[in-house]
Amino acid sequence: MCVKTITSFPESSPAIDGAVSLFNSNNGRLLLIADAKEITARRTATASFLATQLLAFKKWKNEQKENAILTILGCGVQGRAHLDVFTQLFKWNKVKKKKR
Ligand SMILES: NC(=O)C1=CN([C@@H]2O[C@H](COP(=O)(O)OP(=O)(O)OC[C@H]3O[C@@H](n4cnc5c(N)ncnc54)[C@H](O)[C@@H]3O)[C@@H](O)[C@H]2O)C=CC1
Ligand SMILES: O=C(O)C1=NCCCC1
């Protein structure tokens, strides 16, 4: 059994914080408490990549793949996690990062 508790304060940096608690589903014992920022960052970036793969990359022609530009808007926790996953799993012609 798993519970994720998240706080979201857009004016704070980073905006999201929280904890993931994992329990043994046979006896209810607490097994671990993990940093929800890290898990949420990796989960969200991986889900974004899978959606992009299914909705876009798979349908692109070679020319589109060769000229593809990755633009990351915001360079916080999610921006860094997305940059990491998207550059590891796809080859870009150019990568742009937009900071505030
Ligand atoms: N769909 C999902 O599952 C999830 C969505 N989110 C959302 O993703 C967003 C980002 O979250 P985090 O990366 O954790 O926050 P963060 O606080 O780590 O990063 C946000 C970044 O955006 C930058 N920023 C703010 N306004 C900007 C602007 N006008 N132009 C360029 N950069 C700007 C800030 O300087 C900061 O570096 C939030 O809206 C959050 O609610 C977060 C986690 C999961
Ligand atoms: O964990 C999630 O999923 C979140 N989605 C929206 C922003 C806060 C965390």
Short mmCIF file of N, CA and C and ligand atoms in Angstrom, two decimals:
data_model
loop_
_atom_site.label_atom_id
_atom_site.label_comp_id
_atom_site.label_asym_id
_atom_site.label_seq_id
_atom_site.Cartn_x
_atom_site.Cartn_y
_atom_site.Cartn_z
N MET A 1 0.86 -1.18 0.00
CA MET A 1 0.00 0.00 0.00
C MET A 1 0.89 1.23 0.00
N CYS A 2 0.47 2.23 -0.75
CA CYS A 2 1.32 3.40 -0.93
C CYS A 2 0.48 4.67 -0.84
N VAL A 3 0.99 5.66 -0.13
CA VAL A 3 0.30 6.96 -0.04
C VAL A 3 1.30 8.05 -0.40
N LYS A 4 0.89 8.96 -1.32
CA LYS A 4 1.75 10.10 -1.63
C LYS A 4 1.08 11.37 -1.12
N THR A 5 1.79 12.13 -0.30
CA THR A 5 1.28 13.41 0.20
C THR A 5 2.13 14.51 -0.42
N ILE A 6 1.44 15.45 -1.09
CA ILE A 6 2.14 16.52 -1.81
C ILE A 6 1.65 17.88 -1.33
N THR A 7 2.58 18.83 -1.16
CA THR A 7 2.18 20.22 -0.98
C THR A 7 2.56 20.97 -2.26
N SER A 8 1.75 21.95 -2.63
CA SER A 8 2.04 22.74 -3.83
C SER A 8 1.94 24.22 -3.47
N PHE A 9 3.09 24.89 -3.44
CA PHE A 9 3.14 26.32 -3.14
C PHE A 9 3.88 26.99 -4.30
N PRO A 10 3.13 27.44 -5.34
CA PRO A 10 3.76 27.96 -6.56
C PRO A 10 4.77 29.08 -6.32
N GLU A 11 4.61 29.84 -5.22
CA GLU A 11 5.56 30.95 -4.98
C GLU A 11 6.83 30.48 -4.27
N SER A 12 6.83 29.22 -3.77
CA SER A 12 8.04 28.68 -3.12
C SER A 12 8.93 28.03 -4.15
N SER A 13 10.18 27.80 -3.78
CA SER A 13 11.10 27.14 -4.70
C SER A 13 11.89 26.06 -3.96
N PRO A 14 11.74 24.77 -4.32
CA PRO A 14 10.85 24.28 -5.36
C PRO A 14 9.37 24.34 -4.92
N ALA A 15 8.48 24.37 -5.93
CA ALA A 15 7.05 24.56 -5.67
C ALA A 15 6.39 23.35 -5.00
N ILE A 16 6.91 22.16 -5.31
CA ILE A 16 6.28 20.92 -4.84
C ILE A 16 7.17 20.28 -3.78
N ASP A 17 6.54 19.79 -2.70
CA ASP A 17 7.30 18.98 -1.73
C ASP A 17 6.37 17.88 -1.23
N GLY A 18 6.92 16.91 -0.54
CA GLY A 18 6.06 15.86 -0.02
C GLY A 18 6.78 14.57 0.25
N ALA A 19 5.99 13.54 0.62
CA ALA A 19 6.57 12.25 0.99
C ALA A 19 5.71 11.12 0.44
N VAL A 20 6.38 10.02 0.10
CA VAL A 20 5.68 8.80 -0.30
C VAL A 20 5.88 7.78 0.83
N SER A 21 4.79 7.26 1.38
CA SER A 21 4.88 6.25 2.45
C SER A 21 4.45 4.91 1.89
N LEU A 22 5.31 3.90 2.06
CA LEU A 22 5.01 2.55 1.57
C LEU A 22 4.77 1.63 2.76
N PHE A 23 3.62 0.91 2.72
CA PHE A 23 3.25 0.01 3.81
C PHE A 23 3.16 -1.43 3.30
N ASN A 24 3.46 -2.38 4.17
CA ASN A 24 3.26 -3.80 3.85
C ASN A 24 1.76 -4.05 3.82
N SER A 25 1.24 -4.55 2.67
CA SER A 25 -0.22 -4.72 2.54
C SER A 25 -0.73 -5.96 3.28
N ASN A 26 0.16 -6.80 3.81
CA ASN A 26 -0.30 -7.96 4.58
C ASN A 26 -0.47 -7.65 6.07
N ASN A 27 0.44 -6.79 6.57
CA ASN A 27 0.37 -6.54 8.02
C ASN A 27 0.32 -5.05 8.38
N GLY A 28 0.34 -4.18 7.37
CA GLY A 28 0.20 -2.74 7.64
C GLY A 28 1.45 -2.04 8.14
N ARG A 29 2.57 -2.76 8.25
CA ARG A 29 3.81 -2.14 8.76
C ARG A 29 4.35 -1.11 7.76
N LEU A 30 4.85 0.00 8.31
CA LEU A 30 5.51 1.02 7.47
C LEU A 30 6.85 0.49 7.00
N LEU A 31 7.07 0.50 5.67
CA LEU A 31 8.32 -0.03 5.11
C LEU A 31 9.32 1.07 4.82
N LEU A 32 8.83 2.18 4.23
CA LEU A 32 9.75 3.28 3.94
C LEU A 32 9.00 4.58 3.70
N ILE A 33 9.72 5.68 3.90
CA ILE A 33 9.23 7.01 3.54
C ILE A 33 10.26 7.59 2.56
N ALA A 34 9.79 7.98 1.37
CA ALA A 34 10.71 8.48 0.34
C ALA A 34 10.35 9.92 -0.04
N ASP A 35 11.32 10.59 -0.66
CA ASP A 35 11.14 11.97 -1.11
C ASP A 35 10.19 12.01 -2.32
N ALA A 36 9.01 12.63 -2.15
CA ALA A 36 8.04 12.66 -3.25
C ALA A 36 8.49 13.55 -4.40
N LYS A 37 9.36 14.53 -4.13
CA LYS A 37 9.84 15.42 -5.22
C LYS A 37 10.54 14.60 -6.29
N GLU A 38 11.47 13.75 -5.82
CA GLU A 38 12.28 12.95 -6.74
C GLU A 38 11.39 11.95 -7.51
N ILE A 39 10.52 11.25 -6.78
CA ILE A 39 9.65 10.24 -7.42
C ILE A 39 8.70 10.92 -8.40
N THR A 40 8.11 12.05 -7.99
CA THR A 40 7.17 12.77 -8.86
C THR A 40 7.88 13.30 -10.10
N ALA A 41 9.11 13.80 -9.92
CA ALA A 41 9.87 14.34 -11.06
C ALA A 41 10.12 13.24 -12.10
N ARG A 42 10.60 12.08 -11.62
CA ARG A 42 10.91 10.99 -12.57
C ARG A 42 9.65 10.41 -13.18
N ARG A 43 8.59 10.23 -12.37
CA ARG A 43 7.33 9.67 -12.88
C ARG A 43 6.73 10.57 -13.96
N THR A 44 6.69 11.90 -13.67
CA THR A 44 6.04 12.83 -14.59
C THR A 44 6.83 12.95 -15.89
N ALA A 45 8.15 13.03 -15.78
CA ALA A 45 8.98 13.15 -17.00
C ALA A 45 8.87 11.88 -17.86
N THR A 46 8.83 10.72 -17.21
CA THR A 46 8.71 9.46 -17.96
C THR A 46 7.33 9.37 -18.63
N ALA A 47 6.28 9.78 -17.91
CA ALA A 47 4.92 9.77 -18.50
C ALA A 47 4.86 10.73 -19.69
N SER A 48 5.51 11.90 -19.56
CA SER A 48 5.54 12.87 -20.68
C SER A 48 6.24 12.26 -21.89
N PHE A 49 7.36 11.58 -21.63
CA PHE A 49 8.09 11.00 -22.75
C PHE A 49 7.25 9.92 -23.45
N LEU A 50 6.60 9.06 -22.65
CA LEU A 50 5.77 8.00 -23.26
C LEU A 50 4.64 8.60 -24.10
N ALA A 51 4.00 9.65 -23.59
CA ALA A 51 2.91 10.31 -24.33
C ALA A 51 3.45 10.91 -25.63
N THR A 52 4.63 11.56 -25.54
CA THR A 52 5.22 12.18 -26.73
C THR A 52 5.60 11.11 -27.76
N GLN A 53 6.12 10.00 -27.26
CA GLN A 53 6.49 8.89 -28.15
C GLN A 53 5.26 8.37 -28.91
N LEU A 54 4.16 8.16 -28.17
CA LEU A 54 2.96 7.58 -28.79
C LEU A 54 2.22 8.58 -29.68
N LEU A 55 2.17 9.85 -29.25
CA LEU A 55 1.36 10.83 -29.97
C LEU A 55 2.12 11.57 -31.07
N ALA A 56 3.47 11.59 -30.98
CA ALA A 56 4.23 12.37 -31.95
C ALA A 56 5.34 11.56 -32.63
N PHE A 57 6.38 11.21 -31.86
CA PHE A 57 7.58 10.61 -32.47
C PHE A 57 7.24 9.48 -33.44
N LYS A 58 6.32 8.61 -33.03
CA LYS A 58 6.02 7.43 -33.85
C LYS A 58 5.47 7.81 -35.22
N LYS A 59 4.83 9.01 -35.29
CA LYS A 59 4.18 9.42 -36.54
C LYS A 59 5.08 10.32 -37.39
N TRP A 60 6.21 10.75 -36.80
CA TRP A 60 7.07 11.68 -37.54
C TRP A 60 7.81 10.99 -38.67
N LYS A 61 8.03 11.78 -39.74
CA LYS A 61 8.87 11.32 -40.84
C LYS A 61 10.32 11.56 -40.45
N ASN A 62 11.26 10.91 -41.16
CA ASN A 62 12.69 11.06 -40.83
C ASN A 62 13.12 12.52 -40.79
N GLU A 63 12.62 13.32 -41.76
CA GLU A 63 13.02 14.74 -41.83
C GLU A 63 12.60 15.49 -40.55
N GLN A 64 11.41 15.18 -40.05
CA GLN A 64 10.95 15.82 -38.81
C GLN A 64 11.84 15.42 -37.63
N LYS A 65 12.20 14.15 -37.58
CA LYS A 65 13.08 13.66 -36.49
C LYS A 65 14.43 14.36 -36.53
N GLU A 66 14.97 14.53 -37.75
CA GLU A 66 16.30 15.13 -37.90
C GLU A 66 16.32 16.60 -37.51
N ASN A 67 15.15 17.30 -37.67
CA ASN A 67 15.10 18.74 -37.38
C ASN A 67 14.44 19.07 -36.04
N ALA A 68 14.19 18.06 -35.23
CA ALA A 68 13.40 18.27 -34.00
C ALA A 68 14.13 19.18 -33.01
N ILE A 69 13.36 20.12 -32.41
CA ILE A 69 13.90 21.03 -31.39
C ILE A 69 13.15 20.79 -30.09
N LEU A 70 13.90 20.56 -29.02
CA LEU A 70 13.30 20.40 -27.69
C LEU A 70 13.35 21.75 -26.98
N THR A 71 12.19 22.25 -26.52
CA THR A 71 12.17 23.50 -25.74
C THR A 71 11.62 23.20 -24.35
N ILE A 72 12.40 23.52 -23.33
CA ILE A 72 12.00 23.32 -21.94
C ILE A 72 11.64 24.69 -21.36
N LEU A 73 10.37 24.86 -20.92
CA LEU A 73 9.92 26.12 -20.32
C LEU A 73 9.96 25.98 -18.80
N GLY A 74 10.89 26.68 -18.15
CA GLY A 74 11.05 26.56 -16.70
C GLY A 74 12.12 25.53 -16.40
N CYS A 75 13.07 25.90 -15.57
CA CYS A 75 14.22 25.02 -15.31
C CYS A 75 14.30 24.62 -13.85
N GLY A 76 13.15 24.29 -13.26
CA GLY A 76 13.13 23.80 -11.88
C GLY A 76 13.21 22.28 -11.88
N VAL A 77 12.58 21.65 -10.87
CA VAL A 77 12.65 20.19 -10.69
C VAL A 77 12.11 19.47 -11.93
N GLN A 78 10.92 19.86 -12.40
CA GLN A 78 10.33 19.18 -13.56
C GLN A 78 11.11 19.47 -14.85
N GLY A 79 11.55 20.72 -15.00
CA GLY A 79 12.32 21.07 -16.20
C GLY A 79 13.57 20.21 -16.31
N ARG A 80 14.30 20.07 -15.18
CA ARG A 80 15.54 19.26 -15.20
C ARG A 80 15.23 17.78 -15.45
N ALA A 81 14.16 17.27 -14.82
CA ALA A 81 13.82 15.85 -15.00
C ALA A 81 13.40 15.57 -16.45
N HIS A 82 12.65 16.52 -17.04
CA HIS A 82 12.23 16.35 -18.45
C HIS A 82 13.43 16.44 -19.40
N LEU A 83 14.33 17.38 -19.10
CA LEU A 83 15.54 17.51 -19.93
C LEU A 83 16.33 16.20 -19.90
N ASP A 84 16.47 15.66 -18.72
CA ASP A 84 17.23 14.41 -18.52
C ASP A 84 16.62 13.26 -19.34
N VAL A 85 15.32 13.03 -19.16
CA VAL A 85 14.65 11.90 -19.85
C VAL A 85 14.59 12.14 -21.37
N PHE A 86 14.19 13.34 -21.78
CA PHE A 86 14.00 13.59 -23.21
C PHE A 86 15.32 13.58 -23.99
N THR A 87 16.44 13.98 -23.34
CA THR A 87 17.71 13.96 -24.08
C THR A 87 18.36 12.59 -24.04
N GLN A 88 18.01 11.79 -23.02
CA GLN A 88 18.56 10.42 -22.98
C GLN A 88 17.87 9.51 -23.98
N LEU A 89 16.56 9.74 -24.21
CA LEU A 89 15.78 8.78 -25.00
C LEU A 89 15.47 9.24 -26.43
N PHE A 90 15.86 10.48 -26.79
CA PHE A 90 15.60 10.95 -28.16
C PHE A 90 16.73 11.88 -28.58
N LYS A 91 17.08 11.84 -29.87
CA LYS A 91 18.15 12.69 -30.37
C LYS A 91 17.54 13.98 -30.93
N TRP A 92 18.00 15.14 -30.41
CA TRP A 92 17.45 16.43 -30.85
C TRP A 92 18.46 17.18 -31.71
N ASN A 93 17.94 17.94 -32.67
CA ASN A 93 18.80 18.80 -33.48
C ASN A 93 19.27 19.98 -32.64
N LYS A 94 18.37 20.44 -31.73
CA LYS A 94 18.68 21.61 -30.90
C LYS A 94 17.90 21.50 -29.59
N VAL A 95 18.49 21.97 -28.49
CA VAL A 95 17.78 21.99 -27.20
C VAL A 95 17.77 23.43 -26.69
N LYS A 96 16.57 23.95 -26.37
CA LYS A 96 16.46 25.32 -25.86
C LYS A 96 15.89 25.26 -24.44
N LYS A 97 16.44 26.10 -23.55
CA LYS A 97 15.93 26.17 -22.18
C LYS A 97 15.50 27.60 -21.90
N LYS A 98 14.27 27.78 -21.44
CA LYS A 98 13.78 29.13 -21.12
C LYS A 98 13.65 29.28 -19.62
N LYS A 99 14.52 30.10 -19.03
CA LYS A 99 14.45 30.38 -17.59
C LYS A 99 13.68 31.67 -17.37
N ARG A 100 13.23 31.89 -16.12
CA ARG A 100 12.56 33.15 -15.83
C ARG A 100 13.57 34.30 -15.84
N1 LIG B 1 1.41 16.88 -14.16
C1 LIG B 1 2.07 16.42 -13.11
O1 LIG B 1 2.00 15.25 -12.79
C2 LIG B 1 2.94 17.36 -12.34
C3 LIG B 1 2.91 18.70 -12.60
N2 LIG B 1 3.71 19.56 -11.92
C4 LIG B 1 3.64 20.98 -12.25
O2 LIG B 1 4.83 21.36 -12.94
C5 LIG B 1 5.14 22.72 -12.66
C6 LIG B 1 6.60 22.86 -12.25
O3 LIG B 1 6.82 22.14 -11.04
P1 LIG B 1 8.30 22.01 -10.44
O4 LIG B 1 9.29 21.86 -11.53
O5 LIG B 1 8.24 20.98 -9.38
O6 LIG B 1 8.47 23.45 -9.77
P2 LIG B 1 9.85 24.25 -9.49
O7 LIG B 1 9.50 25.30 -8.49
O8 LIG B 1 10.95 23.30 -9.15
O9 LIG B 1 10.22 24.91 -10.88
C7 LIG B 1 9.45 25.87 -11.51
C8 LIG B 1 10.43 26.69 -12.37
O10 LIG B 1 9.68 27.49 -13.27
C9 LIG B 1 10.36 28.73 -13.38
N3 LIG B 1 9.45 29.73 -13.93
C10 LIG B 1 8.38 30.30 -13.32
N4 LIG B 1 7.81 31.18 -14.16
C11 LIG B 1 8.53 31.17 -15.30
C12 LIG B 1 8.43 31.88 -16.54
N5 LIG B 1 7.48 32.80 -16.74
N6 LIG B 1 9.32 31.59 -17.53
C13 LIG B 1 10.28 30.66 -17.34
N7 LIG B 1 10.44 29.96 -16.17
C14 LIG B 1 9.56 30.22 -15.18
C15 LIG B 1 10.86 29.02 -11.98
O11 LIG B 1 11.92 29.95 -11.97
C16 LIG B 1 11.32 27.61 -11.55
O12 LIG B 1 12.68 27.38 -11.89
C17 LIG B 1 4.13 23.18 -11.58
O13 LIG B 1 3.10 23.88 -12.25
C18 LIG B 1 3.61 21.88 -11.02
O14 LIG B 1 2.30 22.02 -10.49
C19 LIG B 1 4.59 19.11 -10.99
C20 LIG B 1 4.64 17.77 -10.66
C21 LIG B 1 3.80 16.80 -11.30
O1 LIG B 2 2.10 14.33 -8.04
C1 LIG B 2 1.44 14.85 -8.94
O2 LIG B 2 0.91 14.17 -9.83
C2 LIG B 2 1.27 16.30 -8.94
N1 LIG B 2 0.56 16.81 -9.87
C3 LIG B 2 0.26 18.21 -10.00
C4 LIG B 2 1.13 19.08 -9.17
C5 LIG B 2 1.45 18.50 -7.86
C6 LIG B 2 1.96 17.10 -7.93
#
